[in-house]
Amino acid sequence: MAKEWTLLLLCGILGSGLSENPSWFENISTNLFKSPGDIMIGGLFPINELTSVLSKRVKPDDLECNSISTYGLSLSLVMKFSVDEINSLEDLLPGITLGFESYDTCMQPAVVMKPVLQLLTKESTEELDISCNYTDYKTRVIAIIGPNSSELVPVIGKLIGFFLMPLISYGATSDMFSDKETFPSFMRTVPSDRWQVAAMVQLLKEFGWNWVSIVGSDDEYGQKGQQQFSSMANEESICVAYQGLIPVYSDPEPAIKEILSRIVDAKVGVVVVFSLPKPARDFFIEVIKRNITAVWVASTGWSLNDGVFTLPGINSIGTVLAFADITRPLRLFSPYIHELLKKMEETQIPQEPDTEISPLDNPCPSCSYLSQANMSMVEVKLVQRSAFSVYTAIYCVAYALHDLLGCNATSCALNPKTDKVYPWQLLQKLQKVSVDLEGANFKFDKEGNPNFGYDFMQWIFNDTTVQFDGIGYFYQNLTIDKEDIKWHTKNGKVPLSTCSSDCGIGQVRRVKGFHSCCFDCIDCKEGTYLNNSDDIQCRACPTGQWSTLRSTSCVYPIYTYLDWSNYESIGLILGGILVLASHVWVGALFFMHRGTSLVKTAGGPLIGLTLLSLAGECISLVLFLGQPGDIVCRLQQPLNAFFPTVALSVILTISLQIVCVTEFPEKSPDHLENLRGRGSLFVILGCCGLQAGLCGWYAREGPSLTQYVASLEVNYVKTFLRCPVEPMLNCGLMLGFNVLLALISFMSTFMALKPPGQYNLARDITISTLSYCVVWVMFIPIYTSLNDKDKSIAQVGVSLLSNIGLVAAYFFPKCHLLVKHPELNTDDHFRTFLEGVPPTPPEES
């Protein structure tokens, strides 16, 4: 317990030591708006608010500003604090006292002109000289701090710029003042609105909001901010669905109602409000009445203004994301004001206000009654943040004077009491000044803008209050802690604000209406692609490439073929093996019975040639399987046509023998032997030679596979590659020649009489050749309707079917006789075809 009390005692001692005020606090003057000095600076602050009606003004002085603005008054006290602190520093302006004069602007151009003219009067007088050369004209003050509003700078900036007197604003943010030709002496300690607009646009892009509205106050600040935002948003493909201005000098309610109606009609989820505090307050009063919710992006003009965030019902408007000038707390400011108010309270003498004193000399007559009870006015969040901008402006002047007067830690080379020091000289030093204040380095760029950015904040709504939560910052680029944002939406997720949903890959936007963000998504068709989402149309694929629907690129085609492992290929191989097996079995059986009557009648040695040719056809069908090549494609169709020709020509010779026996019985015994020998050889060689010629013609006229692929019009990504069947006429002649041979054989035998009691050889030829013709004639219409892959499968299948048809119809009956009825394999059973003896018709009973 004793240790705890000791610790508390030590904390109390340390705390009391830390809370001691600097010694210079004892010399604080109670004169709020003036302080004498060796060198003077002027200040322009919105100490009061307008109370008269501008439209009823008939005389220059028909203006009344009788309502105190605690915000403007507090900023004027920052100037007093800053000057007093600078004078307390022995090494900044040694031996020189800095003085100031503060004046009220009333936020009105008609009011601000009078103090400006006062500040431009000749030193120590109230006269404004008219001269031909103002180079040696020494004005009342060497620099002016202020004004706080962009509305006032165009009125006074050019006039002050004529004298090249530094005009350092702590609140005018319009980017037009960066033009050094028009405003050569203007500088500021707050960022330009150009940066603020850039930060806002980056914010919108960060969350994908491209369908927004922009509302501004109808003054210099709001108008320029709105114009810059619209321009920069357009460059970044963000569409401004609606933009409106809130009247400043007339009743704003009708205009605000119209603005809100248009925002609701546009169905936007994000609204940028670029406004001064009072128009913003009027705007959100109506927003609360109409119960409108959205994401409101607040500009620095109103983002921390208590006139807005204290509105009843403000927590119902949705999410407020706010930008505020980056600032630093002034450690001694609040203690200083507390000491000042304490001293004023102690020295107050009740008296009636002196109506003879001009508002110019005493902008706040009632301020003499300030007391410690008024301390809260400087503790407002907005005042605390804005104080650093005023403080920095005055310190920049002091450091520039330090350089201009040639000061060191103990003395200055020039003395403003005896040496002439001019505002234009100070301006040159200000442009190069670099100041370290409260742990931050400050300097101006060539346009008079600071090297500071913005704090990015969110309004956190409690029951009756609003807190400001820092969630990021901006200086050249925006940094956001997205996870810290509390979205005031039903699902607590990031709200959407787009006119149209984003298109998918391979879809091009077709704009509808006047906004590029409102569009239909059109699929890129086959043969086109979209590799850049910003393109306005799909691009055609280069020659030799193709794409599928909604593609982002084109590709060279992929060719497939009847791979050996495909189910279709396996089925065809098994079928071919089965047919080959039948050839081997038939050949073996006939070889075992060689020299017998049946074998002689069926063709004798030519049977082997027939079976070999049919087997060759089966084997040649493997050329249809696997990856095709130039040589394979040259041989594929010719071999498929030539091998059946050999078999059919042998059958044709036997058919001619049957014709000779049946149609020319008298001459057949004399010529049959020749027909079986040299005649058969002549027919076989003739048919094969003619077919060889057709095959050679086909191979010569047709393109190679390489040439065929190169000539293809690519309109596919993946397709089956088969050998080219070109010219089709030549291929048709090859296959048709075989059908012709089968047809001749069929016509030669289908009317032949069956020898009574003998083997009917004509029947076998008739059925085998008929089956061959039927299969290939049916193949033609089927083939033409198939795709390339099925065409290859169909041709192989038909070739096997026609092959087995010949074997089954011509050889199997003979095999049956050899196996089941070997007793019939006699000369008597085959006499008609062996000896040429014509068959005897059966006797009629």
Coordinates of N, CA and C in Angstrom, one line a residue, residues 2 31 71-72 106 265 271 414 494 511 529 567 571 590 628 649 663 674 713 770 801 832:
A2 N 2.0 1.2 0.8 CA 2.9 2.4 0.8 C 3.5 2.6 -0.5
N31 N -4.8 42.3 -25.3 CA -5.3 42.9 -26.6 C -5.3 41.8 -27.6
Y71 N -15.2 29.9 -34.3 CA -14.2 29.3 -35.1 C -13.2 30.3 -35.6
G72 N -13.7 31.4 -36.2 CA -12.8 32.4 -36.7 C -12.1 33.2 -35.6
C106 N -15.5 38.6 -42.2 CA -17.0 38.4 -42.2 C -17.4 37.4 -43.3
D265 N -33.1 9.7 -58.4 CA -33.5 9.2 -59.7 C -32.3 8.6 -60.4
V271 N -22.0 9.9 -53.1 CA -22.2 11.3 -53.4 C -21.0 12.1 -52.8
L414 N 20.4 43.1 -40.5 CA 19.5 44.2 -40.8 C 18.5 44.5 -39.7
V494 N -19.1 -3.5 -48.2 CA -18.9 -2.3 -49.1 C -20.1 -2.2 -50.0
V511 N -22.0 1.0 -74.9 CA -22.6 2.1 -74.1 C -24.0 2.3 -74.5
Y529 N -11.6 -11.7 -80.0 CA -11.1 -11.7 -78.6 C -11.1 -10.3 -78.1
Y567 N -11.4 -45.3 -77.9 CA -12.3 -46.5 -78.0 C -12.6 -46.8 -79.4
G571 N -11.9 -50.4 -81.2 CA -12.9 -51.2 -81.8 C -12.6 -51.6 -83.3
F590 N -8.0 -73.8 -97.1 CA -7.8 -74.1 -98.6 C -6.5 -74.6 -98.9
P628 N -1.5 -38.5 -88.6 CA -1.3 -38.5 -90.1 C 0.0 -37.8 -90.4
S649 N -10.8 -58.5 -109.1 CA -10.5 -58.9 -110.4 C -10.4 -60.4 -110.5
E663 N -23.2 -69.4 -121.1 CA -23.7 -68.7 -122.2 C -23.2 -69.2 -123.5
N674 N -7.9 -71.8 -121.6 CA -7.2 -70.5 -121.8 C -7.7 -69.4 -121.0
E713 N -9.0 -22.8 -93.9 CA -9.5 -21.5 -93.3 C -9.8 -21.9 -91.8
L770 N -22.8 -58.7 -104.8 CA -24.0 -57.8 -104.4 C -23.8 -57.2 -103.1
L801 N -16.3 -54.1 -93.4 CA -17.6 -54.8 -93.7 C -17.6 -55.4 -95.1
T832 N -19.2 -79.3 -114.1 CA -19.6 -78.2 -115.1 C -18.5 -77.1 -115.1

